[in-house]
Amino acid sequence: MPSTYDKDIQSYNFEELTSLIESLGEKKFRAKQIYEWIHVKLVSSFDEMTNLSASFREKLKEDYILSLPEIVRFQESKEDGTRKYLFKLRDGNMVETVFMRYHHGNSVCISSQVGCAMGCKFCASTLDGLERSLTPSEMLGQIYQVIKHTGERVSNVVVMGMGEPLTNYDNLVRFIELFTDEHGQNISQRNLTVSTCGIVPNIIKLADLKLQITLAISLHATTNDKRKEIMPVANTYSLDKLMDACKYYFDTTGRRITFEYALIGGVNDTAEDAAALARLAGPLSAHINLIPVNPVVERGFTAPDISATMAFKNKLEKKRINVTIRREMGRDIDGACGQLRRRHIGG
Ligand code: SF4
C-alpha cells in the first residue's frame, strides 16, 4: 500500500514502511530496524542506521527524506526548568515548542501549524494568519528533538501550541498513531491531549475513532455572543453545536473533556460567567482548567489579579465542578505562545 506521505519516511506508519521496504526487495525485518532508528533511537539521517548496508542507505537517501527540526533558539527558566524552543523546519518556517517539568513527569507542548487561521483575539499565534499545516513528522520531530536535547524522557504531550490541530485532521491522527505505536515511543493515548477551539465536524469525526486521548476545548466564554467577540470560530460553530459535539465525544469515547478557560480581566471573569460555565460543564462532568491569560500587548488583554482568579475558582467549586488553575511555567522566559517566533521573525 503506497503511503500518502510520499518521500517523508518519518510519517509512514509501521505497515506502510514494511510494504515499502519489501517493495525495495529487502527483508521484512529491515522495516522494524528502520522504524526503530527513526522512532526509538531518534536519528536524523540515514547514515546513522549502521545495521543497514551502505548501498541500501544510499538508496533510501536518494528517494526519501529524514531530518529533525533545527534548534534555532532555546531559553531555560531558572525558576522551574521550563524550556522554550524555536525550531526551524526544512522549508525555513519556524515553530515553537515548550518542555515543562512536572512532579508527575515531563510534558511537551507542540505546535501543529505554522501560524493559525482561527483569529482568537487573545492569541499571538494568529496575528500573521496561517502559513501552513505541519506534517506528522514535523509534529513528532519537535518531541524527538526535545528528548535528544534534554536527554530526558517525555511522558505527556499536549497539542496546544501554535495552530488549530483539528483543521490539520489527517496529519494529527497519523501523528497520534505514530507517537503511540508499540514499535516506536509506545506512549499511552491517555498521555496525549489535543486542544481545539471547536471545529465541530472534526470533533465528531475524532469521537468516532474512539481514541483514549484527552480532548481539551478552548471555551473562554459562556455565551455565544461573548464567544464571537473573542473567538471568530463561534460565527461558524455556535456554542450550542459545540456543546452537542462535546456530549457526543464524551458519550462515544467515555473520556471526560477539559474546558480551557482563559480568564481575561473585565471580559469573561464575572460571577455570571462562573455560574454559566458551571451550567455548561456540569452535565458533561467536564474538567475546567482556568488560565490566567498571557498578556498580548497587541490586543490590550490582561489577566485578573490572583484574588479575582481564586474567587472565580471558588464559585465553580461550590457547584461541584472539577477545576484547576494552570500553573504558570517559565514565567522568567519569553511570554505567550507565538511570541518567541514573532520576536525572531521581527513580527
Ligand atoms: S488559540 Fe489556538 S486556535 Fe485560537 S488563534 Fe491561537 S493557536 Fe489558533
Coordinates of C-alpha atoms and ligand atoms in Angstrom, one line a residue:
M1 CA 0.0 0.0 0.0
P2 CA 1.6 3.3 -1.0
S3 CA 1.8 6.0 1.7
T4 CA 0.2 9.4 1.1
Y5 CA 3.3 10.8 2.7
D6 CA 5.5 10.2 -0.4
K7 CA 9.1 10.9 0.4
D8 CA 8.5 11.8 4.1
I9 CA 9.5 8.4 5.5
Q10 CA 9.2 9.6 9.2
S11 CA 5.4 10.0 8.6
Y12 CA 5.0 6.4 7.4
N13 CA 3.2 4.0 9.8
F14 CA 4.7 0.6 10.5
E15 CA 2.6 -1.1 7.9
E16 CA 3.4 1.3 5.2
L17 CA 7.1 1.2 6.0
T18 CA 7.0 -2.6 5.8
S19 CA 5.4 -2.7 2.4
L20 CA 7.9 0.0 1.2
I21 CA 10.9 -2.0 2.4
E22 CA 9.5 -5.2 0.8
S23 CA 8.9 -3.4 -2.5
L24 CA 12.5 -2.3 -2.5
G25 CA 13.5 -6.0 -2.4
E26 CA 14.6 -6.0 1.3
K27 CA 13.6 -8.5 4.1
K28 CA 10.6 -7.5 6.3
F29 CA 12.8 -7.3 9.5
R30 CA 14.6 -4.3 7.9
A31 CA 11.4 -2.3 8.3
K32 CA 11.4 -3.0 12.1
Q33 CA 15.0 -1.9 12.2
I34 CA 14.4 1.3 10.3
Y35 CA 11.3 2.1 12.3
E36 CA 13.3 1.8 15.5
W37 CA 16.1 4.0 14.2
I38 CA 13.5 6.7 13.3
H39 CA 11.1 6.4 16.3
V40 CA 13.1 5.0 19.2
K41 CA 16.7 5.9 18.5
L42 CA 15.5 9.2 17.0
V43 CA 18.2 9.5 14.3
S44 CA 18.1 12.4 11.9
S45 CA 19.9 10.8 8.9
F46 CA 20.1 7.5 7.1
D47 CA 23.8 7.5 7.7
E48 CA 23.3 6.7 11.3
M49 CA 21.4 3.5 10.5
T50 CA 24.6 1.4 10.9
N51 CA 23.0 -2.0 10.7
L52 CA 21.9 -1.4 7.1
S53 CA 24.2 -1.9 4.2
A54 CA 25.8 1.2 2.7
S55 CA 24.2 0.6 -0.6
F56 CA 20.7 0.3 1.0
R57 CA 21.3 3.5 2.9
E58 CA 22.3 5.3 -0.3
K59 CA 19.1 4.1 -2.0
L60 CA 17.0 5.4 0.9
K61 CA 18.9 8.7 0.9
E62 CA 18.2 9.2 -2.8
D63 CA 14.5 8.7 -2.6
Y64 CA 13.4 9.7 0.9
I65 CA 13.9 12.5 3.4
L66 CA 14.7 12.2 7.0
S67 CA 15.6 15.1 9.4
L68 CA 14.7 16.7 12.7
P69 CA 13.8 20.3 13.1
E70 CA 16.8 22.5 13.8
I71 CA 17.1 24.3 17.2
V72 CA 17.4 28.0 16.4
R73 CA 17.0 29.2 19.9
F74 CA 16.1 27.9 23.3
Q75 CA 15.6 29.5 26.7
E76 CA 15.5 27.8 30.0
S77 CA 13.7 29.1 33.1
K78 CA 15.8 29.4 36.2
E79 CA 12.6 29.1 38.3
D80 CA 11.3 25.8 37.1
G81 CA 13.4 24.4 34.3
T82 CA 10.8 25.0 31.6
R83 CA 12.5 25.3 28.2
K84 CA 11.1 27.1 25.2
Y85 CA 12.4 26.1 21.8
L86 CA 12.2 27.8 18.5
F87 CA 12.6 25.3 15.7
K88 CA 13.4 25.8 12.0
L89 CA 11.6 23.3 9.7
R90 CA 13.1 22.1 6.4
D91 CA 11.5 24.9 4.4
G92 CA 12.8 27.6 6.8
N93 CA 9.4 28.1 8.6
M94 CA 9.6 28.4 12.4
V95 CA 7.6 26.8 15.2
E96 CA 7.6 26.9 19.0
T97 CA 7.7 24.0 21.4
V98 CA 7.7 24.1 25.2
F99 CA 9.2 21.5 27.5
M100 CA 7.8 21.5 31.1
R101 CA 8.9 19.6 34.2
Y102 CA 6.1 18.5 36.5
H103 CA 6.3 16.2 39.5
H104 CA 4.3 13.5 37.5
G105 CA 6.8 13.6 34.6
N106 CA 7.9 15.8 31.7
S107 CA 5.5 17.3 29.3
V108 CA 6.0 18.8 25.8
C109 CA 3.6 21.2 24.2
I110 CA 3.9 21.1 20.4
S111 CA 2.7 23.2 17.5
S112 CA 0.5 21.7 14.8
Q113 CA 0.7 24.5 12.2
V114 CA 2.9 27.4 11.3
G115 CA 0.7 30.4 12.4
C116 CA -3.0 29.9 12.7
A117 CA -6.1 31.0 10.7
M118 CA -8.5 31.0 13.6
G119 CA -8.1 34.6 14.8
C120 CA -8.7 34.1 18.6
K121 CA -8.3 37.6 20.0
F122 CA -6.2 36.7 23.0
C123 CA -3.6 34.7 21.0
A124 CA -0.3 35.9 19.4
S125 CA 0.0 32.8 17.1
T126 CA -2.7 34.0 14.8
L127 CA -1.5 37.6 14.3
D128 CA 0.1 36.8 11.0
G129 CA -2.5 34.2 9.9
L130 CA -1.8 30.7 8.8
E131 CA 1.3 29.8 6.8
R132 CA 0.8 26.1 6.5
S133 CA 0.0 22.9 8.4
L134 CA 2.7 20.6 9.8
T135 CA 3.2 17.1 8.7
P136 CA 3.1 14.2 11.2
S137 CA 6.9 14.0 11.1
E138 CA 7.2 17.7 11.9
M139 CA 4.9 17.3 14.9
L140 CA 6.9 14.2 16.1
G141 CA 10.2 15.9 15.3
Q142 CA 9.6 18.6 17.9
I143 CA 9.2 16.0 20.6
Y144 CA 12.1 13.9 19.4
Q145 CA 14.5 16.8 19.3
V146 CA 13.4 17.9 22.8
I147 CA 14.1 14.3 24.1
K148 CA 17.5 14.3 22.5
H149 CA 18.4 17.9 23.7
T150 CA 17.3 17.3 27.3
G151 CA 18.3 13.7 27.5
E152 CA 15.1 13.1 29.5
R153 CA 12.0 11.1 29.0
V154 CA 8.8 12.7 27.9
S155 CA 5.7 11.2 29.4
N156 CA 3.0 13.7 28.3
V157 CA 2.3 15.6 25.1
V158 CA -0.1 18.4 24.6
V159 CA -1.0 19.6 21.1
M160 CA -1.7 23.1 22.3
G161 CA 1.0 25.3 20.8
M162 CA 0.7 27.2 17.6
G163 CA -2.2 26.2 15.2
E164 CA -5.6 24.5 15.3
P165 CA -4.9 20.8 15.2
L166 CA -8.4 19.8 14.1
T167 CA -8.0 21.8 10.9
N168 CA -5.0 19.6 10.2
Y169 CA -7.0 16.5 11.0
D170 CA -5.4 13.7 8.9
N171 CA -1.9 14.7 9.9
L172 CA -2.9 14.9 13.5
V173 CA -4.5 11.4 13.5
R174 CA -1.4 10.0 11.9
F175 CA 0.8 11.8 14.4
I176 CA -1.2 10.2 17.3
E177 CA -0.9 6.8 15.6
L178 CA 2.9 7.1 15.3
F179 CA 3.6 8.5 18.7
T180 CA 1.5 5.8 20.5
D181 CA 2.7 2.9 18.3
E182 CA 4.2 0.0 20.2
H183 CA 7.1 -0.2 17.7
G184 CA 8.0 3.4 18.5
Q185 CA 7.7 5.6 21.6
N186 CA 4.7 3.5 22.7
I187 CA 3.2 6.3 24.8
S188 CA -0.3 5.7 26.1
Q189 CA -3.1 7.6 24.3
R190 CA -4.2 8.8 27.7
N191 CA -1.0 10.8 28.0
L192 CA -1.8 12.9 24.9
T193 CA -4.0 15.9 25.0
V194 CA -5.4 17.7 21.9
S195 CA -6.7 21.2 22.2
T196 CA -9.2 22.7 19.8
C197 CA -11.1 26.0 19.5
G198 CA -14.2 24.0 18.5
I199 CA -14.1 22.6 14.9
V200 CA -17.4 20.7 15.4
P201 CA -17.4 18.3 12.5
N202 CA -13.9 17.1 13.3
I203 CA -14.7 16.7 17.0
I204 CA -17.4 14.3 15.9
K205 CA -15.1 12.5 13.4
L206 CA -12.4 12.2 16.1
A207 CA -15.0 10.8 18.6
D208 CA -15.9 8.1 16.1
L209 CA -12.2 6.9 16.2
K210 CA -12.8 6.1 19.9
L211 CA -9.3 7.1 20.9
Q212 CA -8.4 7.4 24.6
I213 CA -6.7 10.8 24.2
T214 CA -7.9 13.8 26.2
L215 CA -9.8 16.4 24.2
A216 CA -9.5 20.0 25.5
I217 CA -11.9 22.6 24.3
S218 CA -10.7 26.2 24.2
L219 CA -14.0 27.6 25.5
H220 CA -13.1 31.0 27.0
A221 CA -16.7 32.4 27.0
T222 CA -20.0 31.1 28.2
T223 CA -22.4 32.8 25.8
N224 CA -22.4 32.6 22.0
D225 CA -22.2 36.4 21.7
K226 CA -19.3 36.8 24.1
R227 CA -17.5 33.9 22.4
K228 CA -18.0 35.5 19.0
E229 CA -16.3 38.6 20.3
I230 CA -13.1 36.8 21.2
M231 CA -13.2 33.7 19.0
P232 CA -14.3 34.1 15.4
V233 CA -14.8 30.3 15.1
A234 CA -18.1 30.8 17.0
N235 CA -19.5 32.5 14.0
T236 CA -19.3 29.2 12.2
Y237 CA -20.0 26.8 15.0
S238 CA -22.3 28.1 17.7
L239 CA -21.8 27.3 21.4
D240 CA -24.9 25.0 21.3
K241 CA -23.5 23.0 18.4
L242 CA -20.1 22.8 20.2
M243 CA -21.8 21.5 23.4
D244 CA -23.7 18.9 21.4
A245 CA -20.4 17.8 19.9
C246 CA -18.8 17.6 23.3
K247 CA -21.6 15.5 24.6
Y248 CA -21.2 13.2 21.6
Y249 CA -17.5 12.9 22.2
F250 CA -18.0 12.1 25.9
D251 CA -20.7 9.6 25.3
T252 CA -18.8 7.9 22.4
T253 CA -15.3 7.7 24.0
G254 CA -16.1 7.7 27.7
R255 CA -13.4 10.3 28.1
R256 CA -14.0 13.4 30.1
I257 CA -13.4 16.6 28.3
T258 CA -11.4 19.6 29.6
F259 CA -12.7 23.1 29.1
E260 CA -9.8 25.6 28.8
Y261 CA -10.9 29.0 30.1
A262 CA -8.5 31.9 29.8
L263 CA -9.5 34.5 32.3
I264 CA -9.4 37.9 30.8
G265 CA -9.8 40.8 33.2
G266 CA -13.1 42.6 32.6
V267 CA -14.1 40.4 29.6
N268 CA -15.1 36.9 30.9
D269 CA -14.4 36.9 34.7
T270 CA -17.8 37.9 36.3
A271 CA -19.9 35.9 38.7
E272 CA -22.5 35.3 35.9
D273 CA -19.7 33.9 33.8
A274 CA -18.7 31.5 36.6
A275 CA -22.4 30.4 37.0
A276 CA -22.8 29.9 33.2
L277 CA -19.6 28.0 33.0
A278 CA -20.8 25.6 35.7
R279 CA -24.0 25.0 33.8
L280 CA -22.1 24.1 30.7
A281 CA -19.5 21.8 32.4
G282 CA -21.8 20.1 35.0
P283 CA -23.8 17.8 32.6
L284 CA -20.6 16.7 30.9
S285 CA -18.6 16.1 34.1
A286 CA -16.1 18.3 32.3
H287 CA -12.9 19.4 34.0
I288 CA -12.2 23.1 33.9
N289 CA -8.7 24.5 33.5
L290 CA -8.5 28.2 34.3
I291 CA -5.7 30.0 32.6
P292 CA -4.7 33.5 33.7
V293 CA -4.4 34.9 30.2
N294 CA -0.9 35.8 28.9
P295 CA -0.8 39.5 28.2
V296 CA -0.9 40.1 24.4
V297 CA 0.2 43.7 24.1
E298 CA -1.1 43.9 20.5
R299 CA -4.7 43.3 21.9
G300 CA -4.6 45.0 25.3
F301 CA -5.7 42.0 27.3
T302 CA -4.6 41.4 30.9
A303 CA -5.2 38.7 33.4
P304 CA -7.4 39.4 36.5
D305 CA -5.4 39.5 39.8
I306 CA -4.9 36.4 41.9
S307 CA -7.8 37.1 44.3
A308 CA -10.3 37.5 41.4
T309 CA -9.0 34.3 39.9
M310 CA -9.4 32.4 43.2
A311 CA -12.9 33.8 43.7
F312 CA -13.8 32.6 40.2
K313 CA -12.4 29.2 41.0
N314 CA -14.3 29.0 44.3
K315 CA -17.6 29.8 42.6
L316 CA -17.1 26.8 40.3
E317 CA -16.1 24.5 43.2
K318 CA -19.3 25.4 45.1
K319 CA -21.2 24.0 42.1
R320 CA -19.1 20.8 42.4
I321 CA -17.1 21.4 39.3
N322 CA -13.7 19.9 39.0
V323 CA -11.4 22.9 38.4
T324 CA -7.7 23.7 38.4
I325 CA -5.7 26.8 37.7
R326 CA -3.0 26.3 35.2
R327 CA 0.3 26.8 36.8
E328 CA 2.4 29.4 35.0
M329 CA 5.5 27.8 33.8
G330 CA 8.7 29.6 32.7
R331 CA 7.5 33.0 33.8
D332 CA 11.0 34.4 33.6
I333 CA 11.4 33.5 29.9
D334 CA 9.7 34.8 26.8
G335 CA 5.9 35.3 27.2
A336 CA 2.9 33.9 25.4
C337 CA 2.8 31.1 22.8
G338 CA 3.6 32.5 19.4
Q339 CA 5.6 35.4 20.7
L340 CA 9.1 33.8 20.6
R341 CA 8.6 33.2 16.8
R342 CA 7.2 36.7 16.2
R343 CA 10.1 38.3 18.0
H344 CA 12.5 36.2 16.0
I345 CA 11.0 37.0 12.6
G346 CA 10.5 40.6 13.6
G347 CA 6.7 40.5 13.9
Ligands
SF4_1 S1 -5.8 29.9 20.5 FE1 -5.3 28.2 19.2 S2 -6.9 28.2 17.6 FE2 -7.0 30.2 18.6 S3 -5.7 31.5 17.3 FE3 -4.4 30.7 18.9 S4 -3.5 28.9 18.1 FE4 -5.2 29.4 16.8

